[in-house]
GROMACS .gro file of C-alpha atoms in nm:
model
  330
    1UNK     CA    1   2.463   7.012  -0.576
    2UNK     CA    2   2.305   7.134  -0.890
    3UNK     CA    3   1.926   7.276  -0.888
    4UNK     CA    4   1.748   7.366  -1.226
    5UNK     CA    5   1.878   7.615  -1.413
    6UNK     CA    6   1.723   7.929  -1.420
    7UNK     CA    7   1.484   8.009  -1.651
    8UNK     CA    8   1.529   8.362  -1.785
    9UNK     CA    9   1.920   8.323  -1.811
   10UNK     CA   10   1.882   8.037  -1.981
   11UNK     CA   11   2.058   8.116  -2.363
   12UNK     CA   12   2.368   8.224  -2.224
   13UNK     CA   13   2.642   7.980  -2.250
   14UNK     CA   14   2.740   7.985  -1.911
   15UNK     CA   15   2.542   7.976  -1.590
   16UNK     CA   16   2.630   7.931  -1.278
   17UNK     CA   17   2.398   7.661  -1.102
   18UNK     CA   18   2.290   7.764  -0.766
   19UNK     CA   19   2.138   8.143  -0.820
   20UNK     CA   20   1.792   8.036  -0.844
   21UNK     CA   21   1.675   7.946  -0.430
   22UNK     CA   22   1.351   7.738  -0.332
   23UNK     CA   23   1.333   7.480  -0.639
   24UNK     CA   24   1.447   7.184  -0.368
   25UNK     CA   25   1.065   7.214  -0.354
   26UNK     CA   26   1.017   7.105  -0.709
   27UNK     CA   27   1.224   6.803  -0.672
   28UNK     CA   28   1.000   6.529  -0.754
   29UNK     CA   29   1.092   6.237  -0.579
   30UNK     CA   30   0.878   5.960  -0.735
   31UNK     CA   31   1.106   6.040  -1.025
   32UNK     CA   32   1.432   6.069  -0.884
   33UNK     CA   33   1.715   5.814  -0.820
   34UNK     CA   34   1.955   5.891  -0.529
   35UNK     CA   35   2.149   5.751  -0.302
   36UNK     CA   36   2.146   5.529  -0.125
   37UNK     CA   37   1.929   5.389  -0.375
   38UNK     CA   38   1.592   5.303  -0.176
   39UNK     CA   39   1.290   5.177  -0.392
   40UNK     CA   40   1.523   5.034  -0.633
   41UNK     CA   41   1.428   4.640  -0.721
   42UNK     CA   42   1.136   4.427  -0.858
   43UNK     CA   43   0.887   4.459  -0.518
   44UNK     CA   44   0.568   4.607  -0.647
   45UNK     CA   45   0.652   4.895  -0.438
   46UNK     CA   46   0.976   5.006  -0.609
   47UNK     CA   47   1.015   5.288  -0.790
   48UNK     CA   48   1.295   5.201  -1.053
   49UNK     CA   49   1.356   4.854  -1.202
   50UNK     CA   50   1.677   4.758  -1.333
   51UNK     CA   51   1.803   4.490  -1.590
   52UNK     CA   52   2.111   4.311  -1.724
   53UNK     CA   53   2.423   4.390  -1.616
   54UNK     CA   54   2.302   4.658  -1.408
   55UNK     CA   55   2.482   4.635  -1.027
   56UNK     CA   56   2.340   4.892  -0.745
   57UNK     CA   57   2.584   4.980  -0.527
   58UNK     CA   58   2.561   5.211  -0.188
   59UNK     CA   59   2.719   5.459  -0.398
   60UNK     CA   60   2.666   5.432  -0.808
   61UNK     CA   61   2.437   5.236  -1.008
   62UNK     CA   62   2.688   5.057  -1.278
   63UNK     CA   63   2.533   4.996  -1.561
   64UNK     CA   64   2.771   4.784  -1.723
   65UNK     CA   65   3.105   4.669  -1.596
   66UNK     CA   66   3.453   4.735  -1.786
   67UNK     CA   67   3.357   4.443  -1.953
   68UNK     CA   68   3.318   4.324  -2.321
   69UNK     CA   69   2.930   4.275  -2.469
   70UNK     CA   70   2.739   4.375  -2.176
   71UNK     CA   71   2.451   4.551  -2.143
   72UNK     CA   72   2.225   4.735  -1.849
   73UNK     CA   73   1.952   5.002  -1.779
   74UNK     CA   74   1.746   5.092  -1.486
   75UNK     CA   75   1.400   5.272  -1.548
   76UNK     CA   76   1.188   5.495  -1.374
   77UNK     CA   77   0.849   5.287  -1.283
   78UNK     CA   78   0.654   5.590  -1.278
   79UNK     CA   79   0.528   5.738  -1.571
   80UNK     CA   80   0.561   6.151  -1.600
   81UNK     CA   81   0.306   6.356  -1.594
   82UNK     CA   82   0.458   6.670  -1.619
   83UNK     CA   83   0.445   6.919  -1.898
   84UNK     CA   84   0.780   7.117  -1.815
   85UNK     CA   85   1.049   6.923  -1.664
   86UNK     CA   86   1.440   6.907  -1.602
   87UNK     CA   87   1.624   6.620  -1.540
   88UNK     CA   88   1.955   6.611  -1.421
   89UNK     CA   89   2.224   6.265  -1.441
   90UNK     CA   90   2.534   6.309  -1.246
   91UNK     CA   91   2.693   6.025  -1.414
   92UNK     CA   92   3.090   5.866  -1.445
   93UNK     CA   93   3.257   5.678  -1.770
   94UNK     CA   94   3.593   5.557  -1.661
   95UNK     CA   95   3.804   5.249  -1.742
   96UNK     CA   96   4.103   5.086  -1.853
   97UNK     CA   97   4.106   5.144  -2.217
   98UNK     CA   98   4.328   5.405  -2.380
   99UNK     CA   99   4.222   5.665  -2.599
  100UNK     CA  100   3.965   5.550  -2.883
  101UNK     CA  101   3.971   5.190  -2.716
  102UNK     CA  102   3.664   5.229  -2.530
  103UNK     CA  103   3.310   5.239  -2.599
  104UNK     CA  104   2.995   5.228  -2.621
  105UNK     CA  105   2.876   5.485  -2.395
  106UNK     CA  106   2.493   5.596  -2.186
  107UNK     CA  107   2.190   5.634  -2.330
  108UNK     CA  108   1.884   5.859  -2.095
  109UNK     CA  109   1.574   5.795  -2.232
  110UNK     CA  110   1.237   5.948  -2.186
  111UNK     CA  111   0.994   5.689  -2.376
  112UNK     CA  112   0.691   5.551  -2.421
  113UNK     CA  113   0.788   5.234  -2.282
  114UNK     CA  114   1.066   5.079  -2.059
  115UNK     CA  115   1.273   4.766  -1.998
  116UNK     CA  116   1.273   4.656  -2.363
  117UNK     CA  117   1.646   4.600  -2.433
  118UNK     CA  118   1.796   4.618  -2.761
  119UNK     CA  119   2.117   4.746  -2.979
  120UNK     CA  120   2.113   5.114  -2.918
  121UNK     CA  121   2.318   5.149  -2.611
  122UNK     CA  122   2.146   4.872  -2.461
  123UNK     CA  123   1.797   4.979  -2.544
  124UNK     CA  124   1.550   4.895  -2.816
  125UNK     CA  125   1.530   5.031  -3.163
  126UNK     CA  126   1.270   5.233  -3.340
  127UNK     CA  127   1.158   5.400  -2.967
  128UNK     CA  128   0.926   5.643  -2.900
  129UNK     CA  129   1.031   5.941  -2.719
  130UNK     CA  130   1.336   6.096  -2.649
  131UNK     CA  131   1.690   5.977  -2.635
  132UNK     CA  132   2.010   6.192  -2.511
  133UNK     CA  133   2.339   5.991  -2.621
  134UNK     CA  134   2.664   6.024  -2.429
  135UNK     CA  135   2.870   5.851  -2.739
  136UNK     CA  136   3.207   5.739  -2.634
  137UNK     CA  137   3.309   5.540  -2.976
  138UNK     CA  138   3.358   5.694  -3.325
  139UNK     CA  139   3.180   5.429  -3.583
  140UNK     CA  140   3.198   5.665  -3.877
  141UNK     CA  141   3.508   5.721  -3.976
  142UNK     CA  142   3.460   5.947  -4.200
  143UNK     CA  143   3.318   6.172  -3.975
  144UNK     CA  144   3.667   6.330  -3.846
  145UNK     CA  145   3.502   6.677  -3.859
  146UNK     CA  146   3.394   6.607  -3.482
  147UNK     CA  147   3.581   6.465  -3.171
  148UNK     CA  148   3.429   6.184  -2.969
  149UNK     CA  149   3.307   6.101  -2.666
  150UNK     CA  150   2.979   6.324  -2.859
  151UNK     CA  151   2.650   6.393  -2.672
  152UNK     CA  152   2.321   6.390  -2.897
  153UNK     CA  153   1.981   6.443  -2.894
  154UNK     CA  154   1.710   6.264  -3.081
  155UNK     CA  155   1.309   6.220  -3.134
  156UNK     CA  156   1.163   5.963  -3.238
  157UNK     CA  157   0.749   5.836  -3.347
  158UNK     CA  158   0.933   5.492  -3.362
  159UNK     CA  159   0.976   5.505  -3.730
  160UNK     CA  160   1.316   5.610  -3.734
  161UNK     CA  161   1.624   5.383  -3.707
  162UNK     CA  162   1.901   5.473  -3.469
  163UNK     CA  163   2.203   5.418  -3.751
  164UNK     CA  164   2.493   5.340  -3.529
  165UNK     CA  165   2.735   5.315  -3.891
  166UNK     CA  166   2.724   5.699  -3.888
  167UNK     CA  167   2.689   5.762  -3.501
  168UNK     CA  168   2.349   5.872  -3.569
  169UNK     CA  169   2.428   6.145  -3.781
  170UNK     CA  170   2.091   6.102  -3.998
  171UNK     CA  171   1.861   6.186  -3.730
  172UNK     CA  172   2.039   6.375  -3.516
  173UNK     CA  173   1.897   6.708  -3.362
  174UNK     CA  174   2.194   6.870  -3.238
  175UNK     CA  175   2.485   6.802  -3.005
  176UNK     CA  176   2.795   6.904  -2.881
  177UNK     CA  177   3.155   6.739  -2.794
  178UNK     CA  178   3.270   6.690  -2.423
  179UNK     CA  179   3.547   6.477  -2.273
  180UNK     CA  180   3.378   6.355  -2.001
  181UNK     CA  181   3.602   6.007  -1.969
  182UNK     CA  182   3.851   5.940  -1.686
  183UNK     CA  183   3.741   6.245  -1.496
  184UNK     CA  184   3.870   6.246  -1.124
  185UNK     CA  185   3.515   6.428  -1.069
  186UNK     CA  186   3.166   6.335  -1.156
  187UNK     CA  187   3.051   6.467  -1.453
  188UNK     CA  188   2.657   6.612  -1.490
  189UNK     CA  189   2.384   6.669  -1.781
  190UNK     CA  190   2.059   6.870  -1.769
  191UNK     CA  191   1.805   6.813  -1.974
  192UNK     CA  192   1.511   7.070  -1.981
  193UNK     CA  193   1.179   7.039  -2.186
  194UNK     CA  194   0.976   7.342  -2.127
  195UNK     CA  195   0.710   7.529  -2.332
  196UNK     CA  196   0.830   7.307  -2.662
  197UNK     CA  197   1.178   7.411  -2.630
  198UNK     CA  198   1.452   7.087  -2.549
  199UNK     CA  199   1.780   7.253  -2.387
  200UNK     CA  200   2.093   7.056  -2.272
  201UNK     CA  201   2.361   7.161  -2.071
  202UNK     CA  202   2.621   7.033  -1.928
  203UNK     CA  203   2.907   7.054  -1.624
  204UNK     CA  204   3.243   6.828  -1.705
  205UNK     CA  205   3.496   7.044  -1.520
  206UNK     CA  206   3.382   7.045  -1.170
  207UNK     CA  207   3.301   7.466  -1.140
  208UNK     CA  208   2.945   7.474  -1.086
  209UNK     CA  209   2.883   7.544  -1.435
  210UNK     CA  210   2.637   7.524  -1.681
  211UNK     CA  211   2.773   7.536  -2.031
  212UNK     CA  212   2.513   7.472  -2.329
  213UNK     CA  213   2.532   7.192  -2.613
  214UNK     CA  214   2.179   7.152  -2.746
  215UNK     CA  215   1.914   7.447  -2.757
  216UNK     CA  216   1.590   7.344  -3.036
  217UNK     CA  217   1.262   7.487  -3.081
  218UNK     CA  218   0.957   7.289  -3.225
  219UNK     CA  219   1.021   6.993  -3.015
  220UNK     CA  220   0.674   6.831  -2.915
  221UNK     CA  221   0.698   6.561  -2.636
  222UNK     CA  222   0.398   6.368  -2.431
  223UNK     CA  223   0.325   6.306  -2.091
  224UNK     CA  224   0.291   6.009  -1.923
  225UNK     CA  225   0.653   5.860  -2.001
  226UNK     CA  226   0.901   5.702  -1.855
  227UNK     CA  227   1.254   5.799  -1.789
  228UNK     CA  228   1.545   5.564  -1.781
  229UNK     CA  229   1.921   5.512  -1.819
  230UNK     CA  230   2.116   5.262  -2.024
  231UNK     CA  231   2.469   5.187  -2.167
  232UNK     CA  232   2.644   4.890  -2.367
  233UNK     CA  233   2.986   4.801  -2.437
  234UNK     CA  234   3.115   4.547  -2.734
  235UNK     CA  235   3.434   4.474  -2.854
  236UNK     CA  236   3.573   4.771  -2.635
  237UNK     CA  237   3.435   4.878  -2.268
  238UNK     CA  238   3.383   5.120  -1.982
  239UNK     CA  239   3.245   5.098  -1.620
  240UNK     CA  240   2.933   5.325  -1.694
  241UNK     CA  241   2.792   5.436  -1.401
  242UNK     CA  242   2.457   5.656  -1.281
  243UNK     CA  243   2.541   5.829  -0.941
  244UNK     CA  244   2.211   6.022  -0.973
  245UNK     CA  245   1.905   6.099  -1.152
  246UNK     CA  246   1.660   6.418  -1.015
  247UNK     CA  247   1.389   6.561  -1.181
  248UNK     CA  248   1.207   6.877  -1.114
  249UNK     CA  249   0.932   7.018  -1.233
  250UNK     CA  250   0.907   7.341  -1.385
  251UNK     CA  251   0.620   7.600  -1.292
  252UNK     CA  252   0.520   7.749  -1.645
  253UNK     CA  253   0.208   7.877  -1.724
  254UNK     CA  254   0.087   7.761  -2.045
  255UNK     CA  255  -0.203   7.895  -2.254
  256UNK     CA  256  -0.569   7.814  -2.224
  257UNK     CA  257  -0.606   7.596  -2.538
  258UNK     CA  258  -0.238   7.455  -2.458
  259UNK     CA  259  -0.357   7.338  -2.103
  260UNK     CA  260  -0.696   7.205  -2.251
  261UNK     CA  261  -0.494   6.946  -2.506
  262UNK     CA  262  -0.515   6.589  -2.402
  263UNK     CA  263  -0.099   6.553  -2.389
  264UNK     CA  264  -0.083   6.172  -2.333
  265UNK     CA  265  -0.197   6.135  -2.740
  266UNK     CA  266   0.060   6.403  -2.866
  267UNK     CA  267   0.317   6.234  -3.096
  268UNK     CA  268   0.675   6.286  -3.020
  269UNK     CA  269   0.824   6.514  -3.324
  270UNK     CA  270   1.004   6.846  -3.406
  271UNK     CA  271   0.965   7.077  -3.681
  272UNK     CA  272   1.236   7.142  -3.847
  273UNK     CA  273   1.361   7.337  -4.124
  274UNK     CA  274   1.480   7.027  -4.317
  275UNK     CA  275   1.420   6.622  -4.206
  276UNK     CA  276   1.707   6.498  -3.978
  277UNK     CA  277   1.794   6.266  -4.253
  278UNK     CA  278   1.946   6.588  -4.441
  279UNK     CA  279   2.170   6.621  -4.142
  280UNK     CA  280   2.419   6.355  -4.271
  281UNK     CA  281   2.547   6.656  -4.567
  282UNK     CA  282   2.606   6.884  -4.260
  283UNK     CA  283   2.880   6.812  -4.130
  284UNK     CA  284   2.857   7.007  -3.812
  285UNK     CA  285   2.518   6.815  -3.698
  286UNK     CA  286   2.355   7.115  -3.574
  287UNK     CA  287   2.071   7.298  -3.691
  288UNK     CA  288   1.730   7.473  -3.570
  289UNK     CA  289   1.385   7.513  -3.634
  290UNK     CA  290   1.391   7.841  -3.537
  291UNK     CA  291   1.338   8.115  -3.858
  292UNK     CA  292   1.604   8.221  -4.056
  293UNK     CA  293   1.884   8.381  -3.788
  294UNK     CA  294   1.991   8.714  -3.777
  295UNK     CA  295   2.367   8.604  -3.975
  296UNK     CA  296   2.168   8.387  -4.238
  297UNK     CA  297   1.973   8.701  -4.338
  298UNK     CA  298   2.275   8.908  -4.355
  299UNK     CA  299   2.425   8.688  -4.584
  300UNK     CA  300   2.152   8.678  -4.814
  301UNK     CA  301   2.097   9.071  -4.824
  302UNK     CA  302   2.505   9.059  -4.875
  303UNK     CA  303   2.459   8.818  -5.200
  304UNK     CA  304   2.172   9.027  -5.300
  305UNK     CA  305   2.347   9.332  -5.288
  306UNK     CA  306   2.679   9.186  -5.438
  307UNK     CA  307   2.422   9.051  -5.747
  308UNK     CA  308   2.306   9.374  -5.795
  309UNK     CA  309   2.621   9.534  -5.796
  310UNK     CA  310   2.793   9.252  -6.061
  311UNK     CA  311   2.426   9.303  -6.297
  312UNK     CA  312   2.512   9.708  -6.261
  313UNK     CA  313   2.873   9.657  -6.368
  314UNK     CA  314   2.828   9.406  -6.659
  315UNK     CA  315   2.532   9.598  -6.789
  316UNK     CA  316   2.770   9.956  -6.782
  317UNK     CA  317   3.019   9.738  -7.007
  318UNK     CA  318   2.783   9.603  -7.248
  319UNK     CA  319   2.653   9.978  -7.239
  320UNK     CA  320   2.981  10.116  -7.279
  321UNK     CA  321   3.059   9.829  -7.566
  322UNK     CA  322   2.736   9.931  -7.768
  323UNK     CA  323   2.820  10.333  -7.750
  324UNK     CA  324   3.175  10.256  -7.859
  325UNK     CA  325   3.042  10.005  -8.186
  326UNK     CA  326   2.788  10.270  -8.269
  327UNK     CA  327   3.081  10.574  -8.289
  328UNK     CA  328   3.248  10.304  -8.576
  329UNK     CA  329   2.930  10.352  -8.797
  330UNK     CA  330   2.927  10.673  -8.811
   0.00000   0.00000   0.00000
């Protein structure tokens, strides 16, 4: 239904999906999970290896039921060795609960290692890679400033915590709301990594469109990982199911000494502006490690200007002041 979005059109918000032709051919298969599901299982030939609560159906992976403290993933058994990929998860949270009794929500990872199950959605702690979060289930509730379910993005070296108290405010990269629960349509996510850039978009209302949540510069990920799904529920639940995960490669030319760099050692990171732990005093979660934007350096030629101006005035008063006491002496 959807193929990768195209490349030069990429910054506006909306794109429709099927403009660019002939990138069926970049479909890489080894790295894709479709129906009906062939290559899924333990047999040393399979392709993607699930866990837990995971149940593969004809027609949806579920990776948990709509049922309290269970857990499940799937992972690709394939590592990547692509520089510019896109993945895209057509994917379905439904269940019984009412509105803010549900949780926990998906997790897609692209990490340095797979099947190693823990308490962020289902996955371990302290990873190292990439993590997109489809969060269903406000924690912090002091956090009112944004609605929920919320999709993040985060990189991690494994020294960071995923802090589920704030909803992983502290290290979050950027993200976007979407109310992509209950839908009577499947919902879909794209996630491109290209050139250093990490873009998500997604497509909740069924129109064949693109619509952007994350777009962040600076973003440095390796090769050789592995992609995989996951989800959790506690107290509260969801059916959380995958109905699809295909990745294409991109066809980017990058620079001599770019293409000469051993990419299996590169660390995952970003370079930002400020550490993601600052992001907790903004409230909005979202910031870039691009340069200073065209509005931010309006603003500060506007409070230059305004300075200047107030210094003018006050120094015409104390002017006007002086010539006024020296008239008196004389």
């Amino acid at each position: 239904r959807h193929r990768p979005l195209p490349f030069l059109l990429l910054h506006f918000t909306l794109l429709k999906c099927d403009i660019t032709d002939g990138n069926v051919e970049h479909l890489k298969r080894e790295h894709s999970l479709m129906k009906p599901y062939q290559g899924v299982g333990s047999s040393p030939s399979s392709q993607w290896d699930f866990w837990g609560s995971t149940l593969v159906t004809s027609s949806y992976v579920r990776l948990t039921p709509d049922e309290r403290s269970k857990q499940g993933s799937i992972w690709n058994t394939v590592p990547v060795h692509l520089k510019d990929w896109e993945m895209h998860v057509q994917y379905k949270i439904h269940g019984s609960g009412k509105k803010n009794l549900h949780g926990d929500g998906i997790a897609i990872w692209y990490t340095k290692e797979r099947l190693h199950p823990g308490p962020v959605f289902g996955n371990q702690d302290h990873f190292v890679g990439l993590a997109l979060f489809v969060d269903t289930f406000r924690n912090d509730l002091h956090g009112m400033d944004r609605s929920f379910p919320y999709i993040s993005a985060m990189v991690n070296n494994g020294s960071l915590p995923y802090d589920h108290g704030n909803d992983g405010r502290t290290s979050e990269l950027g993200g976007c709301s979407s109310e992509i629960r209950n839908k009577d349509h499947d919902t879909y996510l794209a996630i491109r990594y290209s050139k250093g850039r990490l873009t998500v978009m997604i497509d909740i209302d069924d129109k064949n469109e693109w619509k952007e949540c994350i777009d962040i510069g600076g973003v440095r990920l390796p090769t050789g990982y592995y992609f995989g799904a996951s989800a959790a529920t506690g107290d509260l639940s969801d059916n959380h199911d995958i109905i699809s995960m295909k990745m294409y490669q991109l066809m980017v030319e990058h620079a001599p000494d770019e293409d000469s760099l051993d990419w299996t050692k590169i660390e995952p990171s970003v370079s930002l502006l400020k550490s993601p732990k600052d992001n907790i005093d903004d409230p909005t979660g979202n910031f870039r490690s691009t340069p200073l934007t065209g509005w931010k350096v309006f603003l500060l030629l506007l409070c230059a200007l305004l300075g200047i101006v107030v210094c003018g005035v006050v120094g015409a008063v104390v002017f006007q002041k002086r010539q006024e006491r020296n008239r008196r002496f004389y």
